[in-house]
Coordinates of C-alpha atoms in Angstrom, one line a residue:
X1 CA 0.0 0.0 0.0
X2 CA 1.5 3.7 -0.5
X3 CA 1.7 6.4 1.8
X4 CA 2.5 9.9 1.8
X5 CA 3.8 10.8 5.3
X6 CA 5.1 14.3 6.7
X7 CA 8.2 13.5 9.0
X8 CA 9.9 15.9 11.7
X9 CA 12.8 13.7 13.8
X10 CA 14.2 16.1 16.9
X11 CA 17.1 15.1 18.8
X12 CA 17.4 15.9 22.3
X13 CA 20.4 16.5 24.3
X14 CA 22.7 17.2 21.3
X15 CA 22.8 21.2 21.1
X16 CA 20.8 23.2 19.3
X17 CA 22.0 22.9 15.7
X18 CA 20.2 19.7 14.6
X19 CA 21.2 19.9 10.6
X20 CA 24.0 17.3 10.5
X21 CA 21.4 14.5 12.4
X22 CA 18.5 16.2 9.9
X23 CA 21.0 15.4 6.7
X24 CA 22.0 11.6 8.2
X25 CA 18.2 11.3 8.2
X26 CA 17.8 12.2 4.9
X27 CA 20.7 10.1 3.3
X28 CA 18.4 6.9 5.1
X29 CA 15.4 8.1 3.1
X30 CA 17.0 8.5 -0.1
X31 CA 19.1 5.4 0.2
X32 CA 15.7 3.2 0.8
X33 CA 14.5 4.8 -2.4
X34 CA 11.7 6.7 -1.3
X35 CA 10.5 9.7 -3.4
X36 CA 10.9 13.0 -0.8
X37 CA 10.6 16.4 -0.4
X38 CA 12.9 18.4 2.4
X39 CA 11.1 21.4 4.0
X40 CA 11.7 23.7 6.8
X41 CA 10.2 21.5 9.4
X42 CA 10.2 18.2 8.1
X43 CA 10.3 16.0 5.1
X44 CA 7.4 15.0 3.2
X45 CA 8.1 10.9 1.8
X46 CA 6.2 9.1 -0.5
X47 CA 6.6 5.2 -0.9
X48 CA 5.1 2.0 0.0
X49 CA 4.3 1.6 3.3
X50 CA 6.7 -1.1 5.0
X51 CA 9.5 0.7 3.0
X52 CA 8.7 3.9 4.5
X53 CA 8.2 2.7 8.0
X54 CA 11.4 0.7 7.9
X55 CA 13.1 3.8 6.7
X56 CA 12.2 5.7 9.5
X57 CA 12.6 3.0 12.2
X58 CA 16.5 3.2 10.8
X59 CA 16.7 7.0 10.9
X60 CA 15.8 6.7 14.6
X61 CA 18.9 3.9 15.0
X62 CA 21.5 5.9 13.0
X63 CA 20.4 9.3 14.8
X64 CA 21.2 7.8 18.3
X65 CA 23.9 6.2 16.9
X66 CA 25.2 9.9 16.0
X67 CA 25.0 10.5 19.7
X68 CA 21.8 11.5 20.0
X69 CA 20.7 9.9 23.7
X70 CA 16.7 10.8 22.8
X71 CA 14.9 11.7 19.8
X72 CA 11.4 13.2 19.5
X73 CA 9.4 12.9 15.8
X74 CA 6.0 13.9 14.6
X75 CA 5.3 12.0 12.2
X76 CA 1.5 12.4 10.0
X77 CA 0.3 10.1 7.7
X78 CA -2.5 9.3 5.0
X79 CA -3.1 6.4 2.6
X80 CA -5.4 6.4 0.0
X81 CA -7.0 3.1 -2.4
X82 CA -9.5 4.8 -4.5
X83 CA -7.3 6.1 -6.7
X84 CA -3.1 6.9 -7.3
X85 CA -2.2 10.4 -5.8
X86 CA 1.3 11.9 -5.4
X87 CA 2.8 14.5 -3.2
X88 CA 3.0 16.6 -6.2
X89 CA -0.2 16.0 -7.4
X90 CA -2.2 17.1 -4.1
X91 CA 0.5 20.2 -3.9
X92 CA -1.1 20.5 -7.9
X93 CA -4.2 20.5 -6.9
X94 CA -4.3 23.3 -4.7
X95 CA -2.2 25.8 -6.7
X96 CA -5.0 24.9 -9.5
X97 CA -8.0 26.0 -7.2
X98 CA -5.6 29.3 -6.0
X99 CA -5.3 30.4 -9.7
X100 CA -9.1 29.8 -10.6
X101 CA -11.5 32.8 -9.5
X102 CA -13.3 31.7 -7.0
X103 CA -16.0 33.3 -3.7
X104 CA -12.9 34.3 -2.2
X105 CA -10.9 35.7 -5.1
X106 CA -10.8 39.2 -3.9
X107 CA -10.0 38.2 0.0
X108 CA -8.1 41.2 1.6
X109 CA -7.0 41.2 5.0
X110 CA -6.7 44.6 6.6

């Protein structure tokens, strides 16, 4: 089954510049194959679900392996069977419905 999850791994108790443990993280993800996208606060990952869960599971390991003596992570997830959808294509669908004219076209906030 695919799954399109939003990840955010924290670690605790190593400083507060946590880019180097963020970038190990990421080299797991890509290494596993998964399709993702980095952004301020997390990573978005598309794949099939044991992959994607087995991915994370190891970014936990290497990140305490780093040093890291506890790790906090948010993690969000959806799955859907109706129908194939990507990360890019809900991100699509969105900017499509911003660029139509629409009830709240001419929205101003004062």
């Amino acid at each position: 089954m695919k799954v399109i999850a939003d990840l955010c791994v924290v670690p605790i108790g190593v400083g507060v510049s946590v880019s180097k443990y963020v970038t190990a993280c990421e080299k797991v993800l890509k290494a596993a194959g998964l399709e993702t996208k980095l952004h301020a606060y997390g990573t978005n990952i598309e794949g099939e679900w044991d992959v994607v869960f087995a991915a994370i599971r190891q970014c936990h390991e290497v990140v305490h392996e780093m040093g890291a003596p506890r790790i906090t992570t948010t993690l969000k997830f959806g799955t859907r069977v109706d129908r194939t959808q990507t990360m890019d294509d809900k991100v699509s669908s969105v900017e499509k419905q911003l660029q139509a004219k629409g009830p709240m076209g001419n929205l101003k906030f004062n």
